Short mmCIF file of C-alpha atoms in Angstrom, two decimals:
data_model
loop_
_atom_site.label_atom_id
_atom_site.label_comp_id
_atom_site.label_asym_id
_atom_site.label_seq_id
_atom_site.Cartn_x
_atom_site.Cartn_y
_atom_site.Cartn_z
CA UNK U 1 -15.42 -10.63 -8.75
CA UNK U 2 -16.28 -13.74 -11.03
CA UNK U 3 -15.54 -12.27 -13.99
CA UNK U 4 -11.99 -10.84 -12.26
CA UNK U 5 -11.52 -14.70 -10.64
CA UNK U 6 -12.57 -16.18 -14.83
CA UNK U 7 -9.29 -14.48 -16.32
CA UNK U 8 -6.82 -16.49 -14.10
CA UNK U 9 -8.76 -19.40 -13.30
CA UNK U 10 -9.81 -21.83 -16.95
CA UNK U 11 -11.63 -24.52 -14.75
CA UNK U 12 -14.07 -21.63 -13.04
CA UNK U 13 -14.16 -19.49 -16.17
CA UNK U 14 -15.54 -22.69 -17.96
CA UNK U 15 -18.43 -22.99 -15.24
CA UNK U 16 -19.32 -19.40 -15.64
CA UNK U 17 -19.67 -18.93 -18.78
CA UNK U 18 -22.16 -22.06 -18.15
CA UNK U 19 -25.82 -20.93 -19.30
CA UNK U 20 -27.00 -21.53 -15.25
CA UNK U 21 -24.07 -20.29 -13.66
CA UNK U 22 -25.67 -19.23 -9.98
CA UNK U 23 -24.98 -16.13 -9.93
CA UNK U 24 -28.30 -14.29 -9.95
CA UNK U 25 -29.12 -12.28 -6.53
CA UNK U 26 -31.53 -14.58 -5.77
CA UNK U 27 -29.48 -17.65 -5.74
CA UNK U 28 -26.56 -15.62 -4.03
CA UNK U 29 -28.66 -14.44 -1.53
CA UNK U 30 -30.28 -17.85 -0.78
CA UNK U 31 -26.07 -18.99 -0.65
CA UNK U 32 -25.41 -16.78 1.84
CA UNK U 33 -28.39 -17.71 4.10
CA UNK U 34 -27.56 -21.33 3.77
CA UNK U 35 -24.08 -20.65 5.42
CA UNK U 36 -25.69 -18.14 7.97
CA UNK U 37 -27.66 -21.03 9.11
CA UNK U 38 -24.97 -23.43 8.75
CA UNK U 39 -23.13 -21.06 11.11
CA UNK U 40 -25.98 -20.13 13.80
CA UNK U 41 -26.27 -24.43 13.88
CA UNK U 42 -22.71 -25.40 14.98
CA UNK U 43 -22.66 -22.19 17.74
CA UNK U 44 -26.43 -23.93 19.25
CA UNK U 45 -24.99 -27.45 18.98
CA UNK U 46 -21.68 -26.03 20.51
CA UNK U 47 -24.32 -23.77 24.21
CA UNK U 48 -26.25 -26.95 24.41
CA UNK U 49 -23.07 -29.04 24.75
CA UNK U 50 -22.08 -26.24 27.31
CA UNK U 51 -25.41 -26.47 28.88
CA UNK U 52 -25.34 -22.55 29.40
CA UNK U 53 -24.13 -19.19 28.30
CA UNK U 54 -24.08 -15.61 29.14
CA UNK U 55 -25.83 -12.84 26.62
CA UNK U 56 -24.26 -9.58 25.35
CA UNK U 57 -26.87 -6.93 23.73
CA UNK U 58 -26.53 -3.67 22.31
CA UNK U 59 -28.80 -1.15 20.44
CA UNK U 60 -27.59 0.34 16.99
CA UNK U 61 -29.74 2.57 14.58
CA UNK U 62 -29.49 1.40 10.76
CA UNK U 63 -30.86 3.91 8.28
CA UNK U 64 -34.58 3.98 9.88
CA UNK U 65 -34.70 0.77 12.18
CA UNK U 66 -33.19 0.06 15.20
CA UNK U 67 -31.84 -2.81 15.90
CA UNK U 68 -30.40 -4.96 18.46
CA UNK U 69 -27.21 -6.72 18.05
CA UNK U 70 -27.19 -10.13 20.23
CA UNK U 71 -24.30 -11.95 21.05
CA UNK U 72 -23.22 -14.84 23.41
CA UNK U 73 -20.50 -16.20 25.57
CA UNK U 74 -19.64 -19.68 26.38
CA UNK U 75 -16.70 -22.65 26.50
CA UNK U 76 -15.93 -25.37 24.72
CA UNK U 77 -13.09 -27.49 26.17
CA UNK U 78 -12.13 -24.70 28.47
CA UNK U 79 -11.93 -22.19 25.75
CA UNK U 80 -13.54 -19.03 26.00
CA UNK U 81 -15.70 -18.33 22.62
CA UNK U 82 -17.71 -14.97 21.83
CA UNK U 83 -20.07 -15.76 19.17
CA UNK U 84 -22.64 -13.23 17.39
CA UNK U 85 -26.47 -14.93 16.58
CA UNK U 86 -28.20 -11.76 14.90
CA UNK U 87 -29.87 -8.68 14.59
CA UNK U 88 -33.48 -8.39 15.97
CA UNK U 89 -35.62 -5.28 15.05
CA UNK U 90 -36.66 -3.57 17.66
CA UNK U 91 -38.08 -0.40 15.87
CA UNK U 92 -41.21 -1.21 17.31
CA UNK U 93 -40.39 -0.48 20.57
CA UNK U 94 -37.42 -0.24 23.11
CA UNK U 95 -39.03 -0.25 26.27
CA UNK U 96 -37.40 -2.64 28.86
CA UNK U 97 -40.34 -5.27 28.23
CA UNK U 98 -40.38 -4.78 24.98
CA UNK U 99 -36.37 -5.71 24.68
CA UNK U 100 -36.67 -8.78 26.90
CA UNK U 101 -39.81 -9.98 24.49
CA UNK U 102 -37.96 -9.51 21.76
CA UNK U 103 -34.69 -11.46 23.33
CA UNK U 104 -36.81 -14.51 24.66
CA UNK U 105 -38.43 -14.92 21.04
CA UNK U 106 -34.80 -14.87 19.21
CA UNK U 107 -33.74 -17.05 21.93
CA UNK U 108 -37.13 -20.04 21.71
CA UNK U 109 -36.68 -19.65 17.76
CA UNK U 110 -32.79 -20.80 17.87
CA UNK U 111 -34.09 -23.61 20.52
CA UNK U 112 -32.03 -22.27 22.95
CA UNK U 113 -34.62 -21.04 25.71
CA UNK U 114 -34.23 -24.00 27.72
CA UNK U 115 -30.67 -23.29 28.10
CA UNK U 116 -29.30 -21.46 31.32
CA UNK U 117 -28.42 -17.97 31.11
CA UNK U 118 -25.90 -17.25 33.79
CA UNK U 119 -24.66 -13.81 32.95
CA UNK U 120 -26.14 -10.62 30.84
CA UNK U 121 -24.16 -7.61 30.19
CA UNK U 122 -25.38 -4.51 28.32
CA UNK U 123 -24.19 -0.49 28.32
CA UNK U 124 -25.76 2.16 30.17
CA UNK U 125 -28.63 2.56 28.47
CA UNK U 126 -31.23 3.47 30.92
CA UNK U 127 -33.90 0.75 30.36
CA UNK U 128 -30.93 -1.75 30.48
CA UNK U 129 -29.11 -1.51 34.12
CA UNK U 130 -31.91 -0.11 36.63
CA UNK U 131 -33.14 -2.32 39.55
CA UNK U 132 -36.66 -1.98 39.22
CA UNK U 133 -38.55 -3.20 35.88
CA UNK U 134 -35.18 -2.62 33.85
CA UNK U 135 -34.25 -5.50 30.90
CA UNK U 136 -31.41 -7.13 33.72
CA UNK U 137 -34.42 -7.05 36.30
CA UNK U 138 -37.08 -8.98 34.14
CA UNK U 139 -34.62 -11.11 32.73
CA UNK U 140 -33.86 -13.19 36.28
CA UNK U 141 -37.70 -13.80 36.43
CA UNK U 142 -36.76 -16.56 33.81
CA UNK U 143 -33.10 -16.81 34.75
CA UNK U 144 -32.18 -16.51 38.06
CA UNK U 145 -28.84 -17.02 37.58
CA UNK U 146 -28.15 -14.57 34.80
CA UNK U 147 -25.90 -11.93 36.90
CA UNK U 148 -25.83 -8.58 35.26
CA UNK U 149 -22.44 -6.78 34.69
CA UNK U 150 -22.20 -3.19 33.52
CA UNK U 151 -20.44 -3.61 30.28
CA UNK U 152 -16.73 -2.57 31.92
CA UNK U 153 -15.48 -0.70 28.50
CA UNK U 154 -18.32 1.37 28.73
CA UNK U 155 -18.20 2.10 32.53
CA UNK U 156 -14.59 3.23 31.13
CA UNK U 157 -15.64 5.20 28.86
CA UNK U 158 -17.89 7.03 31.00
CA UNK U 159 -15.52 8.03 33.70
CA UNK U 160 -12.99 9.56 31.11
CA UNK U 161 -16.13 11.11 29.30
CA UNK U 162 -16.66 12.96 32.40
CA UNK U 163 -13.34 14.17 33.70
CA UNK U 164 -12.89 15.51 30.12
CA UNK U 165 -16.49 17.38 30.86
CA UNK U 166 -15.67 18.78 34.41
CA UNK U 167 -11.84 19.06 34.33
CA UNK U 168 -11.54 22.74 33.04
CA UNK U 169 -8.05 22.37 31.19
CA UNK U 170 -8.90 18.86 29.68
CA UNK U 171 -12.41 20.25 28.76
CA UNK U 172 -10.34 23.39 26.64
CA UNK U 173 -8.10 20.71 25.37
CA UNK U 174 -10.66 18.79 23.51
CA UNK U 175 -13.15 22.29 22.95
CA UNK U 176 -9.69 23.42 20.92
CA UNK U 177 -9.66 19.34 19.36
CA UNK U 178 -12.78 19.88 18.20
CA UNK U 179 -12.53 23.43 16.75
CA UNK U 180 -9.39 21.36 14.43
CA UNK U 181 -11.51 18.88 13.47
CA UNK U 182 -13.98 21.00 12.35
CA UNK U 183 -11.73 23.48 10.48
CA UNK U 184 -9.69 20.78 8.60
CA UNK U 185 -13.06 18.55 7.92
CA UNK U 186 -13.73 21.61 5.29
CA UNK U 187 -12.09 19.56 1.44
CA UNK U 188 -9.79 22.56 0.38
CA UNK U 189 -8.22 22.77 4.24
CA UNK U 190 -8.45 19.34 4.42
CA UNK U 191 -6.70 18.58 0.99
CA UNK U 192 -3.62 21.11 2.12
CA UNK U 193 -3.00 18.70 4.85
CA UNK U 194 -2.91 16.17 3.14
CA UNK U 195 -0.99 17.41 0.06
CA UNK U 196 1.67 18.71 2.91
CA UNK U 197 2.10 15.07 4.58
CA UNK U 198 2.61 13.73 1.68
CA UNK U 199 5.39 16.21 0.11
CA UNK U 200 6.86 15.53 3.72
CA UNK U 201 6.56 11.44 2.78
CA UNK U 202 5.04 11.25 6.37
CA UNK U 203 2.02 8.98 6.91
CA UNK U 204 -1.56 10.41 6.40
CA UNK U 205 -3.19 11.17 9.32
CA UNK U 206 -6.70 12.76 9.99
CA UNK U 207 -8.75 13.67 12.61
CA UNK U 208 -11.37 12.36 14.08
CA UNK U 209 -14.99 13.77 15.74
CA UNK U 210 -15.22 13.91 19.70
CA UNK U 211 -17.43 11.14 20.50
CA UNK U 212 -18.93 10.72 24.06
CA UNK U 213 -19.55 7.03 23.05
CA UNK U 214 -16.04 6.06 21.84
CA UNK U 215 -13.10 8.06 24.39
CA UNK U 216 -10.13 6.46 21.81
CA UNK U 217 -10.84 9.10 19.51
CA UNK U 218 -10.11 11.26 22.17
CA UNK U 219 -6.72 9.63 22.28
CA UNK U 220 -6.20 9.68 18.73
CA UNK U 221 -6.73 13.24 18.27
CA UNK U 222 -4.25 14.32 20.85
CA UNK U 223 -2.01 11.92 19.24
CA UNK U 224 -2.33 13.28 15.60
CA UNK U 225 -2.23 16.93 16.94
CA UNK U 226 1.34 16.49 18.38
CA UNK U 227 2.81 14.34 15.90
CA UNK U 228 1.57 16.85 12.75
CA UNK U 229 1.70 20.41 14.99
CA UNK U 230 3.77 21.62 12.93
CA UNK U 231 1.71 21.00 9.73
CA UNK U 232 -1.79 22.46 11.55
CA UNK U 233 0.17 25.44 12.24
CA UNK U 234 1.68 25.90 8.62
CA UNK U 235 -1.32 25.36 6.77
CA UNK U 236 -3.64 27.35 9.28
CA UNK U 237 -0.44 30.31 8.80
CA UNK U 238 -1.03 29.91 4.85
CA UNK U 239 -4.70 30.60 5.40
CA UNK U 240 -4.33 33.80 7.16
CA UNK U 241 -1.64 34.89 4.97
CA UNK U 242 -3.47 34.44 2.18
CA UNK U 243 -6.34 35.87 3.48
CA UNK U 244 -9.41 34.90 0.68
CA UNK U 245 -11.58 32.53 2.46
CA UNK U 246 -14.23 33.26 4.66
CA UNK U 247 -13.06 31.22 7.62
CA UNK U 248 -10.00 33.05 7.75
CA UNK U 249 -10.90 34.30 11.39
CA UNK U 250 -11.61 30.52 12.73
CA UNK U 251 -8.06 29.89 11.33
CA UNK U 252 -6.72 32.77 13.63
CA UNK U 253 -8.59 31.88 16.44
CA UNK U 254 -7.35 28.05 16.06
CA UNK U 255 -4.03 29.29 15.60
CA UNK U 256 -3.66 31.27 18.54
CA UNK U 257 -5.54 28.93 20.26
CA UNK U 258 -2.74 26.55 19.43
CA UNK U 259 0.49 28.67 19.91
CA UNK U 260 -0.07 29.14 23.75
CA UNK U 261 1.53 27.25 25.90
CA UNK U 262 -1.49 26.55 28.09
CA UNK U 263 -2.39 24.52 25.71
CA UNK U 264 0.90 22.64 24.55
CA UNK U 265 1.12 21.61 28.27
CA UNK U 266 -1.90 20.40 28.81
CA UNK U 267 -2.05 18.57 25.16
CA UNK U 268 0.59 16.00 26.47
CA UNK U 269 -0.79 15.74 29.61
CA UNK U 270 -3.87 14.39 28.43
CA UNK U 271 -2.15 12.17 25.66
CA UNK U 272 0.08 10.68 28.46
CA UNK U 273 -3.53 10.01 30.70
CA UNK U 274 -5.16 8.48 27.79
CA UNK U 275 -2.53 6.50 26.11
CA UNK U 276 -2.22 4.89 29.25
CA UNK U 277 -6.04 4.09 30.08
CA UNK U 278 -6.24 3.03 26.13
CA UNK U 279 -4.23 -0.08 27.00
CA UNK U 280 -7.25 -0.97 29.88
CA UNK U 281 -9.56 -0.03 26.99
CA UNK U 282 -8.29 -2.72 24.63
CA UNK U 283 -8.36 -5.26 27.50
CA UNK U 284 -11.87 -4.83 28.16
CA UNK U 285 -12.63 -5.61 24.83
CA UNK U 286 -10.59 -8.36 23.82
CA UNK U 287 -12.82 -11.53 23.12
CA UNK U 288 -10.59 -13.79 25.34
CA UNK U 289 -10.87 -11.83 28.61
CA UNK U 290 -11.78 -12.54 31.82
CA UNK U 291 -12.86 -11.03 35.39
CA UNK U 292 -9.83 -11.51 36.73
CA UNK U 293 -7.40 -10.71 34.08
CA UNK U 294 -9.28 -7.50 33.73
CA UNK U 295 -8.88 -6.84 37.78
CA UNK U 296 -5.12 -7.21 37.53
CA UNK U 297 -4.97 -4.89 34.63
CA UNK U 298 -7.29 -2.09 35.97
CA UNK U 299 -4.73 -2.11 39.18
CA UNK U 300 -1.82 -2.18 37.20
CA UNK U 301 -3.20 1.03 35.39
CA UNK U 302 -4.05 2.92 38.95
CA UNK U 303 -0.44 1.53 40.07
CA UNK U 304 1.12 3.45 37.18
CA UNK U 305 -1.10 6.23 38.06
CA UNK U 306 -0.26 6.27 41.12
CA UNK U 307 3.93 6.07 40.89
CA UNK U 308 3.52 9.17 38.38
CA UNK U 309 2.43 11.32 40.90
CA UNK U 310 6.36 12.90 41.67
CA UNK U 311 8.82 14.85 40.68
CA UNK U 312 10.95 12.48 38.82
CA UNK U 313 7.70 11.37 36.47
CA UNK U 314 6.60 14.96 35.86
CA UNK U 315 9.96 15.92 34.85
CA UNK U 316 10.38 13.60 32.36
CA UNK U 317 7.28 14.81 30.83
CA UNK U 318 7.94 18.30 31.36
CA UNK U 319 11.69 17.73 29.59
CA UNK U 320 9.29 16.35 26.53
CA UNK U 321 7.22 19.57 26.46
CA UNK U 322 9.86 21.76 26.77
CA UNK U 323 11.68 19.76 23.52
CA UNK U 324 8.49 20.31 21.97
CA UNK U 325 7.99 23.64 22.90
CA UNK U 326 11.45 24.75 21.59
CA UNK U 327 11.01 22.84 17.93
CA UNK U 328 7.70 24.78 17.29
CA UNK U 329 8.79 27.85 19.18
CA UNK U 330 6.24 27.86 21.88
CA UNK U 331 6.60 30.17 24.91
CA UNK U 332 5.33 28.20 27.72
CA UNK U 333 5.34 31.23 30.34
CA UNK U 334 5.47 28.74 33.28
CA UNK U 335 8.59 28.29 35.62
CA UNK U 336 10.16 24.71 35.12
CA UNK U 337 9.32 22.66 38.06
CA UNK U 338 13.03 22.16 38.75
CA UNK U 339 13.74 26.33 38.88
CA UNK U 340 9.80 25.92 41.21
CA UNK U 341 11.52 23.96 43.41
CA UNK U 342 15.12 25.86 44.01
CA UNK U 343 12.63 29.00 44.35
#
């Protein structure tokens, strides 16, 4: 990047070509701790002006060490801020005491242990949220006033995890998502797609892994599947035409899979569900959010819910299936609700 910046800058290309230019990794390195620290110094000046702050933690696994992410809330002039202090290594252990050893220490090495810690919020993780001799319990023995909240996104996450589990037709719909992803995550299928979205001049799109930990992809897949249908189903028809791979019967069973109308109906069901809880997803998670902003939002989402349970809402999204159905010649086998009704 310096010797990039050197050809259009004379003034820097004069101090780099300097015999002791600072480059080195070991000067770079010690750069980029001085403005960590520079950092991590104005967020403690700004909690000790505040005179308290809540604490966010989560677990991550890099390469062989787990570590623990810690971040804080707080305001300054009646401004929300969400600030992020460090990682702390916790490959030692993760047991509930452990954790809360490990988050005191961080906490008494940035001086900030004397400060008040009025809320904590972690996931689901099961030494985190329990009552007795879990990380929220032992942390009120040295701040009372820390009030543990489930982390909401999560909670979320969870309940849409779950219908997707124990709803039989959403649990097909994403068994089938995840039978695409699979077959298309092989390069040669993969690079058909791809060579077919772009002779189209459409934009590319790829699919993504069912997580249990992150729902949106959930969202995104049914998404993708319906706007490039009709490109799965070419290239998967090429496949079994041609006939000279050895995954040629995963391609027939995906295809099938995909040319019933079971599954077409059910497809945009769930895309109309989720792109509808994705908008309380990205409110949860916005920096800038509060309790009761959230509140008004989760009962806006059950209100919308709720108003399309009738006729007039399904119909519209039945009219949108049956479109759909006709431009990739799909025979739903179902009555239309309106012919259901005269019946």
């Amino acid at each position: 990047m310096c010797k990039l910046f050197s050809n259009h800058n004379l003034e820097f290309k004069t101090l780099f070509n300097c015999s002791i230019n600072y480059t080195s990794p070991l000067i770079q390195n010690e750069l980029i701790s001085l403005c960590a620290n520079n950092v991590q110094s104005m967020i403690i000046s700004e909690v000790k002006d505040a005179g308290c702050f809540s604490i966010m933690c989560d677990e991550a696994r890099c390469h062989k060490q787990e570590q623990m992410s810690i971040c804080i809330r707080y305001t300054k002039d009646f401004e929300k801020l969400e600030r992020f202090l460090g990682f702390v290594n916790v490959s030692q252990s993760q047991s509930a005491a452990s954790l809360l050893s490990f988050i005191l220490s961080f906490l008494k090495e940035l001086n900030l242990d004397n400060i008040p810690i009025v809320a904590q919020s972690y996931d689901g993780a099961s030494v985190m949220p329990g009552c007795r001799g879990r990380l929220q319990t032992l942390l009120k023995k040295y701040h009372p006033s820390a009030v543990y909240i489930h982390c909401m996104a999560y909670r979320l996450n969870l309940v849409v995890v779950d219908m997707c589990k124990n709803v039989k037709y959403s649990k097909n719909v994403f068994n089938a998502l995840e039978a695409i992803y699979i077959h298309f995550s092989m390069p040669t299928t993969n690079k058909k797609f791809q060579d077919m979205q772009a002779k189209l001049k459409m934009d590319l799109v790829t699919l993504s892994s069912i997580s249990d930990t992150r729902w949106v992809c959930r969202h995104k897949n049914c998404k993708a599947v319906i706007e490039n249908f009709k490109l799965i189903v070419n290239v998967l028809q090429e496949e079994v035409e041609e006939n000279n791979d050895r995954d040629v019967s995963r391609a027939i069973e995906i295809l099938a899979m995909m040319l019933k109308g079971e599954f077409v109906v059910y497809l945009h069901i769930m895309n109309y569900v989720l792109s509808i809880i994705q908008i309380l997803s990205c409110k949860l998670q916005m920096k800038n959010e509060t309790l009761g902003k959230a509140a008004n939002t989760i009962i806006g989402v059950i209100k919308t819910f709720e108003d399309s349970r009738n006729t007039e809402s399904f119909s519209k999204l039945w009219e949108e299936i049956e479109n759909f159905s006709i431009e990739n010649c799909i025979d739903l086998h179902m009555i239309c609700p309106r012919e259901r009704e005269e019946r």
